[in-house]
Short mmCIF file of C-alpha atoms in Angstrom, two decimals:
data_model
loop_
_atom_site.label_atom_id
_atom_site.label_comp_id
_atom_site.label_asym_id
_atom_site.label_seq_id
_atom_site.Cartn_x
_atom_site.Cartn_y
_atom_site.Cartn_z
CA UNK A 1 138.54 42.09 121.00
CA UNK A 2 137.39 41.44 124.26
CA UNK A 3 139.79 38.99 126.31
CA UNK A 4 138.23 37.32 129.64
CA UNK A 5 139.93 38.78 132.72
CA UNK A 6 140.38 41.93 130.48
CA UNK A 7 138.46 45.00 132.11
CA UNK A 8 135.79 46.45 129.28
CA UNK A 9 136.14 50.16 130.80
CA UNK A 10 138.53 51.15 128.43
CA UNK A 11 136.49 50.23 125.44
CA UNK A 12 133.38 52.10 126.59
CA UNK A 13 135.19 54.82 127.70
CA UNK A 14 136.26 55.04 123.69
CA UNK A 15 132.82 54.49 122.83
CA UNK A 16 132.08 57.57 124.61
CA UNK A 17 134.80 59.57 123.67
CA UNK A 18 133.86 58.93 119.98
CA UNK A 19 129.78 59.64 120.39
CA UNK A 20 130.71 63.05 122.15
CA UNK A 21 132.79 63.61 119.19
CA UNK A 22 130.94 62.91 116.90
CA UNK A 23 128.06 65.33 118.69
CA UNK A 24 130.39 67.79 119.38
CA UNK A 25 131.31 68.25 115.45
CA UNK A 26 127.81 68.10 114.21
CA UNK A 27 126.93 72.20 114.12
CA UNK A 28 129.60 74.32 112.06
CA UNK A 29 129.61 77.51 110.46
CA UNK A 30 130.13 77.76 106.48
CA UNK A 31 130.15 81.37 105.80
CA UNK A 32 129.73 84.87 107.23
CA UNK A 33 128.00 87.70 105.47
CA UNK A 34 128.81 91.16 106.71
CA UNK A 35 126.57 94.15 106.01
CA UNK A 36 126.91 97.66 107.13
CA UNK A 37 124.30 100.12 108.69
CA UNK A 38 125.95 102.69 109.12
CA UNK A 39 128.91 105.17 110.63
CA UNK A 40 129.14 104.32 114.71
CA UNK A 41 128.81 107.58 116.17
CA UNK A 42 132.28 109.39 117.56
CA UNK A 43 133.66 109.16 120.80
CA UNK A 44 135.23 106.97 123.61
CA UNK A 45 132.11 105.09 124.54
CA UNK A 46 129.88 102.19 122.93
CA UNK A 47 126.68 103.58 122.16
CA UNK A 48 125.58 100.71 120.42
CA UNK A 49 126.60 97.28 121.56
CA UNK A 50 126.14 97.07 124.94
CA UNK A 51 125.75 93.30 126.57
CA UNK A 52 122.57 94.68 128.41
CA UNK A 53 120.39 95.48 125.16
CA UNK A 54 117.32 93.36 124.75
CA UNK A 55 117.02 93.66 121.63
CA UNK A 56 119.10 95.80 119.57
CA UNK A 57 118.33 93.42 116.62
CA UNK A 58 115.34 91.09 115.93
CA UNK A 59 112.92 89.23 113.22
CA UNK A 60 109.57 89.19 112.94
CA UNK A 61 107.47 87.92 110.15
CA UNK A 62 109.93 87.90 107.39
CA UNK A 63 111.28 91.03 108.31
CA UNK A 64 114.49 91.82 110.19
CA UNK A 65 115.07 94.74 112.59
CA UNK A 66 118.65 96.76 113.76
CA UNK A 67 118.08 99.83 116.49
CA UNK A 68 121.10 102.11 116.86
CA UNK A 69 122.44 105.64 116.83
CA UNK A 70 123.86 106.89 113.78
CA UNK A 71 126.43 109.70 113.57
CA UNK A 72 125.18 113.03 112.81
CA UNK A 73 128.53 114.36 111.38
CA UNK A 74 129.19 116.58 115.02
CA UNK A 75 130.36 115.27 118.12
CA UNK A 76 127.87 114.36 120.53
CA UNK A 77 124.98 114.78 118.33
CA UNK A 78 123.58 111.69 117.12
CA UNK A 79 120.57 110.19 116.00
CA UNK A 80 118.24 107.54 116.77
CA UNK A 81 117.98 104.98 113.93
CA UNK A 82 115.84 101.92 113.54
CA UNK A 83 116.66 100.21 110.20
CA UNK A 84 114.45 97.34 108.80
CA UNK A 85 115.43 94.44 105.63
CA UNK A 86 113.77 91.75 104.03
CA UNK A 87 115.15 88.61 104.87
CA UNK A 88 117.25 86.42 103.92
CA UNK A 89 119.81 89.22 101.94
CA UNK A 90 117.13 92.45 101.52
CA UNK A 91 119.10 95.60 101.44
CA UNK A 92 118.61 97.74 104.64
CA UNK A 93 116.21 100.71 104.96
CA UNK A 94 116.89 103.14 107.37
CA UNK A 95 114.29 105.48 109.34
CA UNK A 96 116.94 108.49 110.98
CA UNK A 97 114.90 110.20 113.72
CA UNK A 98 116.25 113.80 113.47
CA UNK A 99 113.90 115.05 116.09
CA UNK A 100 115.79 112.96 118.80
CA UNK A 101 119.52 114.50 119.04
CA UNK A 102 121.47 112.14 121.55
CA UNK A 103 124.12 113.86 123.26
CA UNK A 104 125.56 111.84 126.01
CA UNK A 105 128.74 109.89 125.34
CA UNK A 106 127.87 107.17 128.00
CA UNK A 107 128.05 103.39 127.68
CA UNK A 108 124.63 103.64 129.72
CA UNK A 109 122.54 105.30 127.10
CA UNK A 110 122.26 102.18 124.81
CA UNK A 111 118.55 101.67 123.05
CA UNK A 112 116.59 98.27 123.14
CA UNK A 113 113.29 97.48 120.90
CA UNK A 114 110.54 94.64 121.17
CA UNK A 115 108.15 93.96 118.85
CA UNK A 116 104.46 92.64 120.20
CA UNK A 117 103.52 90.45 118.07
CA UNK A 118 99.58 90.69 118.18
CA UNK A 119 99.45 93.89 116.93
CA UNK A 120 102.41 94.31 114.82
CA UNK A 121 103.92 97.64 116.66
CA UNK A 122 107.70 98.04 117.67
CA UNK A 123 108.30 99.27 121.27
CA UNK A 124 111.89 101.46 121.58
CA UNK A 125 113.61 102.64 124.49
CA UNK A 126 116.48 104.79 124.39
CA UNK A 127 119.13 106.84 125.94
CA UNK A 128 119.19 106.50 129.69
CA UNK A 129 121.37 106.75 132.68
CA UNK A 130 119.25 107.53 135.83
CA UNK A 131 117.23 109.67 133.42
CA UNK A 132 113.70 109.78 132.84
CA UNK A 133 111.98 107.57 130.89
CA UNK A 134 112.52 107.67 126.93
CA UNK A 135 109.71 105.44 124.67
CA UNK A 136 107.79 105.61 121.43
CA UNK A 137 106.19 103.17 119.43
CA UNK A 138 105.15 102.53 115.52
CA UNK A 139 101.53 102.25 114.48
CA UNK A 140 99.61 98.87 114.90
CA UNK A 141 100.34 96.90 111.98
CA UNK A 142 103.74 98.08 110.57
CA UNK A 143 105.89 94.68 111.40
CA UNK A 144 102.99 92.51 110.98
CA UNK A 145 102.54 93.56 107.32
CA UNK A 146 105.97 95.02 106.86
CA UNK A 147 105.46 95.28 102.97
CA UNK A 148 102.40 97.23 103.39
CA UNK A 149 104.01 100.16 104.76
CA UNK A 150 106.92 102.60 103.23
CA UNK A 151 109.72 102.14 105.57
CA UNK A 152 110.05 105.98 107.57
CA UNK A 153 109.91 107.60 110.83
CA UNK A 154 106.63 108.56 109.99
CA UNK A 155 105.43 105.13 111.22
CA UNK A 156 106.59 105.98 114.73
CA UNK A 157 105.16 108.53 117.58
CA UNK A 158 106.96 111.17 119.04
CA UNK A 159 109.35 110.77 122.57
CA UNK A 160 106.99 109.86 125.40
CA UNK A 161 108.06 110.22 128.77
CA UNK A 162 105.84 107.47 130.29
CA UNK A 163 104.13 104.57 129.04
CA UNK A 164 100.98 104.99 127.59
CA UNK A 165 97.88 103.45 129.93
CA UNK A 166 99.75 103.11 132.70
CA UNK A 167 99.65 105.55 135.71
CA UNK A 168 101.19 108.85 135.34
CA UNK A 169 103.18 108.54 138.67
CA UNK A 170 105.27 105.54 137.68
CA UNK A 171 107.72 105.84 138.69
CA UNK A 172 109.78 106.52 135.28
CA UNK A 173 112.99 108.08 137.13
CA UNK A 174 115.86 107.79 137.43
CA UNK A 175 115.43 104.75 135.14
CA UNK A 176 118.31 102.83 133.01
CA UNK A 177 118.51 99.50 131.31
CA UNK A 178 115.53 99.21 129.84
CA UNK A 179 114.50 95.45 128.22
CA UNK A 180 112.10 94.12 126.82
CA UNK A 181 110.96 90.01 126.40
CA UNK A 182 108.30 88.71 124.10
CA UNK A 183 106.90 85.09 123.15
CA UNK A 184 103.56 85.23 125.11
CA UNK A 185 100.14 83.40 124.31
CA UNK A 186 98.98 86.73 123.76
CA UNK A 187 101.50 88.23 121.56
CA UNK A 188 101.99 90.87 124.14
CA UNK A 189 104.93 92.35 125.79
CA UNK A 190 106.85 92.68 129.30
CA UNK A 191 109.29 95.73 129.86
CA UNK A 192 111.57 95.57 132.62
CA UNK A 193 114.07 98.33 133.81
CA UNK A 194 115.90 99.85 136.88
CA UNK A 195 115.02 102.89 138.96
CA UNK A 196 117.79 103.94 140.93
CA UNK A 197 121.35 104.13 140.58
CA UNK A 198 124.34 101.61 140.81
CA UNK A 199 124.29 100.44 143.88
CA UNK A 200 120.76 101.32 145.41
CA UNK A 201 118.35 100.59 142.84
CA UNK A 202 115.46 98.79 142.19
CA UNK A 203 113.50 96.49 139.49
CA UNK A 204 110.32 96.71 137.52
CA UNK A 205 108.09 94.83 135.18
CA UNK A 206 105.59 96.52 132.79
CA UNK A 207 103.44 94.52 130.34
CA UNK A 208 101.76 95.36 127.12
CA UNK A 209 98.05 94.29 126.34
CA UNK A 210 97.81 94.30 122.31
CA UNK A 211 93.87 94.19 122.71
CA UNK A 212 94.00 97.84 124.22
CA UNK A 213 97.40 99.13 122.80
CA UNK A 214 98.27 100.22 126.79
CA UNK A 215 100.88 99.26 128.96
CA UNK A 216 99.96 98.42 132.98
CA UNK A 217 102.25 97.66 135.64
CA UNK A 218 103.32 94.53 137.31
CA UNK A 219 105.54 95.92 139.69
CA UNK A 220 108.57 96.68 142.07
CA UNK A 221 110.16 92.56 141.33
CA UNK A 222 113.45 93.23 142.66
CA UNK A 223 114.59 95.29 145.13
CA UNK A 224 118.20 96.26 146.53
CA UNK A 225 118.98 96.83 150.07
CA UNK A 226 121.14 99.23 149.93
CA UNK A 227 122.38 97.73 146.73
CA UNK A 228 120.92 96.88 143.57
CA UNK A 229 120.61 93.76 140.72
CA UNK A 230 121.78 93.42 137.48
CA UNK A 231 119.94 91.08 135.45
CA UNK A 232 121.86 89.01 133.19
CA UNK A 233 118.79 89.00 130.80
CA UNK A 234 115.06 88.21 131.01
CA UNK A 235 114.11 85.59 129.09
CA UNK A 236 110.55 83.99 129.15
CA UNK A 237 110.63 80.36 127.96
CA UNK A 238 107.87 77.27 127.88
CA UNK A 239 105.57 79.71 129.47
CA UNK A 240 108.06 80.48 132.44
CA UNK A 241 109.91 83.84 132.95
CA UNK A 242 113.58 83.22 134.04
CA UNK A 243 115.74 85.82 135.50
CA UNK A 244 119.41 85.50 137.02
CA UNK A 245 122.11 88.42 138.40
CA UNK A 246 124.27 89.96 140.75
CA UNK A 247 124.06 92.19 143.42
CA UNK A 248 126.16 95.08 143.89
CA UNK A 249 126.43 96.88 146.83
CA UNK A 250 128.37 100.22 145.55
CA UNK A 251 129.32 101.45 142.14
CA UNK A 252 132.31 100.19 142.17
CA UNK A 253 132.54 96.74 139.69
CA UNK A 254 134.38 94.96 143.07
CA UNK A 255 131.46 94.87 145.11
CA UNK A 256 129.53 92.85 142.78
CA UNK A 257 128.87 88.94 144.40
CA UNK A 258 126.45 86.11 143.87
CA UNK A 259 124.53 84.47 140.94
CA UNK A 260 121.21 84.63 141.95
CA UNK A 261 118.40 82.85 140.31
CA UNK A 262 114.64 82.69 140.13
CA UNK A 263 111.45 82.19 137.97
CA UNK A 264 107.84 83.31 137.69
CA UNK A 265 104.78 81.25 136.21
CA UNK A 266 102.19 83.77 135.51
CA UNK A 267 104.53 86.96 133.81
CA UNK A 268 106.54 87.88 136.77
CA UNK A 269 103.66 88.45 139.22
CA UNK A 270 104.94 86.00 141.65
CA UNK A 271 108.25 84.69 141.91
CA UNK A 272 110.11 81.13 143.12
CA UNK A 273 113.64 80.29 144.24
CA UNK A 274 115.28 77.53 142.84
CA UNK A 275 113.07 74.62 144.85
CA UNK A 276 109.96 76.12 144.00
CA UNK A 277 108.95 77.83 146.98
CA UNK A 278 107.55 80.95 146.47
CA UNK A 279 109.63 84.01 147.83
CA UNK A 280 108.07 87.56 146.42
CA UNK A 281 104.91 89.10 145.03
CA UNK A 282 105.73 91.51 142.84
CA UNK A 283 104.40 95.30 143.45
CA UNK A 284 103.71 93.58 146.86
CA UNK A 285 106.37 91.73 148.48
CA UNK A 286 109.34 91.97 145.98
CA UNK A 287 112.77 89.47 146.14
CA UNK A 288 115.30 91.04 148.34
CA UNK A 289 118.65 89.84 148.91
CA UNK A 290 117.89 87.82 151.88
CA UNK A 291 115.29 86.14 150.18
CA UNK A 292 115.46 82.41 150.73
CA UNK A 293 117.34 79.97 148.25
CA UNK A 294 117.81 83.01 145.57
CA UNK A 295 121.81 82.14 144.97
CA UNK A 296 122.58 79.54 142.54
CA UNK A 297 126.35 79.97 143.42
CA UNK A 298 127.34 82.27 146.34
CA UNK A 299 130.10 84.73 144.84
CA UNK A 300 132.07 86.88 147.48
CA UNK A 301 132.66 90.56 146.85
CA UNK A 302 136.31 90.89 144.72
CA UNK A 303 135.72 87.61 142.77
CA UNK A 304 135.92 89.28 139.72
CA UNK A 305 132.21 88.57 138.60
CA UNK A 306 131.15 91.02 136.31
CA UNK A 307 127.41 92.42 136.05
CA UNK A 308 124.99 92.05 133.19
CA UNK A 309 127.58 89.47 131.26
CA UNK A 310 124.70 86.67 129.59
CA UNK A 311 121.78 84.40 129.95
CA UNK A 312 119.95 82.07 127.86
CA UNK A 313 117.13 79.38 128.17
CA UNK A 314 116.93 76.20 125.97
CA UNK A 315 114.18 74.72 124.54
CA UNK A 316 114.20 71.87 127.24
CA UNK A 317 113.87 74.83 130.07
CA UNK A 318 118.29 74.40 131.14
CA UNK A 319 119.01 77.73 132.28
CA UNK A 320 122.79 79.17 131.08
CA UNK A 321 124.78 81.75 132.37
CA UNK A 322 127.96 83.14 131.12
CA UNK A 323 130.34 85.10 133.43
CA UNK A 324 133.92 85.29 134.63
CA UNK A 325 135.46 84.81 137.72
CA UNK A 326 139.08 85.92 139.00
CA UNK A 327 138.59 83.56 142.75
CA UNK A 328 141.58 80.62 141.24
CA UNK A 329 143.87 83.24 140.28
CA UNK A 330 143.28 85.09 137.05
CA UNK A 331 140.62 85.89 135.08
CA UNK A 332 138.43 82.90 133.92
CA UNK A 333 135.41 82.45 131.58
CA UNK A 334 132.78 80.44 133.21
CA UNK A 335 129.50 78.75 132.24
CA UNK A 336 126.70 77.86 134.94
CA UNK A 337 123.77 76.12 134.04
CA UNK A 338 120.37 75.08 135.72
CA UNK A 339 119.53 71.20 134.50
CA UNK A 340 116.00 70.20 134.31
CA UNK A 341 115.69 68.85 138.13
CA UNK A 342 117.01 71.87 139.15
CA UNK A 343 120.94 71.38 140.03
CA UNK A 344 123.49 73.90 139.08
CA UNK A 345 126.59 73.24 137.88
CA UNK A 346 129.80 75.64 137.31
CA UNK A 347 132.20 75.10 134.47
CA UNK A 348 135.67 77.04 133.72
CA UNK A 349 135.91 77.12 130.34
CA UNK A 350 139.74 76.15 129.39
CA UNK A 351 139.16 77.33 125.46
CA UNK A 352 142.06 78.68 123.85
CA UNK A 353 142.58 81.23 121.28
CA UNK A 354 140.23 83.40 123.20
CA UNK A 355 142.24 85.57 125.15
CA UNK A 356 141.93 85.90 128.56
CA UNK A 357 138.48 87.54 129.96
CA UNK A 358 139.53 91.06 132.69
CA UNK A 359 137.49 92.60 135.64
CA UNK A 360 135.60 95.15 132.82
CA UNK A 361 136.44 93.90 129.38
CA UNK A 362 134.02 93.25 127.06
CA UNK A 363 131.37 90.78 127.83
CA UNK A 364 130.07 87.81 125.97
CA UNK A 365 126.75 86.36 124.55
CA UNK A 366 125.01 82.76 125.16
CA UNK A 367 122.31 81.41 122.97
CA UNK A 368 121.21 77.65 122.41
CA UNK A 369 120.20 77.29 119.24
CA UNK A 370 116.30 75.33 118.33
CA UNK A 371 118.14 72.18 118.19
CA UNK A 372 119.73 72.64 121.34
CA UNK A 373 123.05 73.55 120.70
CA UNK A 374 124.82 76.12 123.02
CA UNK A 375 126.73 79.02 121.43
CA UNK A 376 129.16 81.16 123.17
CA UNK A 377 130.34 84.71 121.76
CA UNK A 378 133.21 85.48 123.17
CA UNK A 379 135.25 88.98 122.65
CA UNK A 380 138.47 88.98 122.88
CA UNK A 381 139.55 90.99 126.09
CA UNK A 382 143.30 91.66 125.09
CA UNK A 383 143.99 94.88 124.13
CA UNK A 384 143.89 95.54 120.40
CA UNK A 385 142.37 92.35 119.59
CA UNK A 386 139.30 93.32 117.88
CA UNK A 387 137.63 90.12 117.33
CA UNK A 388 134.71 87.64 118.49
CA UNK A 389 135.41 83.95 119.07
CA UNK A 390 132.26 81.41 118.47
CA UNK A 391 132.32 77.84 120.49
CA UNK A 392 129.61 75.58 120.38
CA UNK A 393 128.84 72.91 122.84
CA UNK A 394 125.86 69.80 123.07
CA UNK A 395 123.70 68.65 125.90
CA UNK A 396 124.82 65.01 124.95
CA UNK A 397 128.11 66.39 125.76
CA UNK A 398 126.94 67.81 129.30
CA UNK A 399 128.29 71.23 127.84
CA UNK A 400 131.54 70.18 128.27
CA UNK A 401 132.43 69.06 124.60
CA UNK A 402 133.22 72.85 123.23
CA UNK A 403 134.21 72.81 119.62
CA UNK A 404 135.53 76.26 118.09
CA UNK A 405 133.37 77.45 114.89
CA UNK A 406 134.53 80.68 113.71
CA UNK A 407 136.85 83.85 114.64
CA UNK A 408 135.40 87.05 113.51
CA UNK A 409 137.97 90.27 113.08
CA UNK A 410 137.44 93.66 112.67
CA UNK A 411 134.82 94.41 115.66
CA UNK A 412 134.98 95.93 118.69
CA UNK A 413 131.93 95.00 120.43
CA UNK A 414 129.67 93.33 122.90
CA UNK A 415 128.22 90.94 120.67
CA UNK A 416 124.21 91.20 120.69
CA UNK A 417 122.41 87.91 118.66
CA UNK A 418 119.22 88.39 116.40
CA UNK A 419 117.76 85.62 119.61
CA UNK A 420 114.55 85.77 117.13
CA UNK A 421 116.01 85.14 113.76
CA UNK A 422 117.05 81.46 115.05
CA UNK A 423 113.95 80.98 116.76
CA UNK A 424 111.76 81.97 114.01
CA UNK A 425 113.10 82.21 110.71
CA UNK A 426 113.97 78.83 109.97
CA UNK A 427 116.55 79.59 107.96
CA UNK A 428 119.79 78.80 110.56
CA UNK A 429 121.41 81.76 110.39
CA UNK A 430 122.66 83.62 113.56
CA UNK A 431 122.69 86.95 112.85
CA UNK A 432 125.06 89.44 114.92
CA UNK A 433 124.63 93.42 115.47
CA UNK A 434 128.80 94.43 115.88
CA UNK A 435 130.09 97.59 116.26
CA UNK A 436 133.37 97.50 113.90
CA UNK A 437 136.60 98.88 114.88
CA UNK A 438 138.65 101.19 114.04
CA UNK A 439 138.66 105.30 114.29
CA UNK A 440 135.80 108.01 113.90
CA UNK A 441 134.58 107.80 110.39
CA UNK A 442 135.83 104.14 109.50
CA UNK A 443 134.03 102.28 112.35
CA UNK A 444 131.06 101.21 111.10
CA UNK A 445 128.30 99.15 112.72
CA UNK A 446 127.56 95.92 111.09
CA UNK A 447 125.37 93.38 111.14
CA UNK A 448 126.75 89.79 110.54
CA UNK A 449 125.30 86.66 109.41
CA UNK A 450 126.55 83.63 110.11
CA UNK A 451 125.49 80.39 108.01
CA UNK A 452 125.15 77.21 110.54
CA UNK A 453 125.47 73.73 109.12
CA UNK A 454 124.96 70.42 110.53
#
């Protein structure tokens, strides 16, 4: 009770604590599913889960989609694999491209896959690092009607070394990190990648018309001055493109510095900082580093930000970014977000049980789920560990309330998120591509569901 003369903080301050916990505890997990592809291909480097694939997995119409390498038997001979399932517990069907023999044990040389929509065909792009361009595509039709067609590489067309109805000239080398972002009006497609190398590169956009089945460029977006950007992801939300990164003036991991932020309104033709104002044209006039009002959080060199960690974009248009940061002393997870009126804000995430994040340890994944809830991934940087940590936090909570869901063992990965499958699907399950750990011929790559409850 209430006495007079008695200050009522305290009791609303309880009120609070209790509605943020009772937010906090709403989403859960209640049960994983694992499932394997396949044996993960031998050798000292990740060729499938790298932080920077968009998408190695994804749904469309029923359907569910997994795009890695699968070991040949021989060292440094692997193949390129795209493996389809009915959802929600279809077994997997695998199409093995033998006449693509990847042979470069780089991190780099990852593949990503989008599906446009409109016309059913999946877009895959493969095996770079300051290379020349690597794409092919499946006929019109094949995941729009995915029981119509007998699951094989037959669906697909051959290696192309530029995309088709776009000018020959490019440029298409030396490219790497190849993306690409769907969820347009017109069921289309943007591509984004890099030409140039660490340190002095620069940033396209490409998008697909479905109507002609031809890709045609929107240009040079980002360019490096003497440096270069990497993206955090691309992710197009509400009818607004969203980008954020670092720049990095060397190859060295050190030099990285800065979050930088903007946004486009009409595909990533024209781009605006943070207030709105309108700082590049692409193919024109592209975003350089001295572009005005591009840093959401100004970073100095040997800060211990790391490039390409995550980025995600709720359904109320917040902007999240997950990164770490060494400037307090020792290695710290952190989570910046954009709110709706435009502020940033910059959390440390104090979770335990996580291990602590180092300068190039394996990087994380962000994703807020339809209802709003934001879910980290975080792997466990601590040598040996071998495991993914899932937190959830709520909007009603300011992202602050982080509740711990689930531990996952036996992977050694950068987590990558079926972003799709939640979107889509309906069915609340986040599904995870993982590469397992373990030696040569016992590490498998797996794809995990998780079950989320309310």
């Amino acid at each position: 009770m209430h006495r007079p003369g008695q200050s009522a903080l305290p009791w609303a301050l309880l009120l609070l604590i209790a509605s943020l916990a009772a937010i906090a505890s709403a989403l859960s997990i209640t049960g994983a599913t694992v499932t394997q592809l396949g044996t993960d291909p031998e050798g000292s480097a990740r060729l499938n889960g790298g932080s920077f694939q968009q998408d190695a997995i994804t749904t469309h119409n029923g359907y569910q989609y997994a795009a890695w390498y699968v070991s040949t038997g021989t060292y440094a001979k692997q193949n390129l694999a795209v493996s389809r399932r009915q959802l929600p517990s279809g077994a997997w069907q695998h199409a093995q491209f033998a006449d693509y023999v990847q042979t470069t044990i780089d991190g780099h040389n990852t593949i990503s896959m989008g599906i446009s929509t409109a016309d059913g065909r999946i877009h895959l792009s493969y095996d770079h690092h300051d290379v020349p361009l690597n794409y092919r595509v499946s006929q019109a039709g094949v995941a729009s009607n995915p029981g119509s067609y007998t699951w094989g590489t037959n669906l697909f067309g051959s290696t192309l070394h530029a995309l088709p109805g776009a000018p020959a000239a490019g440029p298409w080398t030396p490219l790497t990190y190849p993306r690409f972002e769907r969820g347009m009006a017109d069921g289309g497609l943007l591509m984004e990648f890099r030409i140039g190398q660490s340190g002095a590169g620069d940033s396209y956009i490409y998008q697909y018309n479905p109507a002609a089945s031809a890709w045609a460029p929107i240009g040079k977006y980002l360019q490096g001055a003497n440096n270069n950007a990497y993206l955090n992801g691309l992710d197009y939300a509400n009818g607004r493109l969203h980008a954020t990164w670092t720049w990095r003036e060397t190859p060295d991991v050190v030099t990285n510095h800065d979050l930088a932020y903007a946004y486009s309104d009409d595909l990533g033709k024209t781009w605006r900082n943070g207030a709105g104002a309108q700082i590049a044209v692409a193919g024109g006039q592209p975003i350089t580093p001295s572009a005005s009002g591009i840093n959401a959080f100004t970073i100095p060199q040997n800060s211990g930000i790391l490039n390409q960690e995550a980025q995600t974009v709720d359904a109320s248009g917040r902007v999240h970014v997950l990164n770490r940061e060494s400037r307090d002393g020792g290695f710290k997870w952190y989570h910046y977000w954009r709110n709706t009126n435009g502020a940033w804000t910059r959390n440390v995430l104090a979770l335990s049980n996580v291990g602590t994040p180092t300068a190039t340890g394996l990087r994380g994944k962000v994703f807020s789920t339809p209802a709003g809830d934001l879910l980290l991934l975080l792997p466990n940087n601590n040598s040996g560990a071998a495991e993914i940590n899932i937190w959830a936090a709520t909007a009603g909570g300011q992202f602050k309330d982080w509740k711990f869901l689930w531990k996952q063992t036996g992977v050694d990965t950068e987590p990558l998120l079926d972003r799709w499958r939640l979107k889509s699907q309906g069915d609340n399950v986040l599904s995870i591509f993982a590469r397992g750990s373990g030696a040569y011929g016992t590490r498998k790559d797996v794809v995990i569901d998780f079950k989320l409850g309310n």
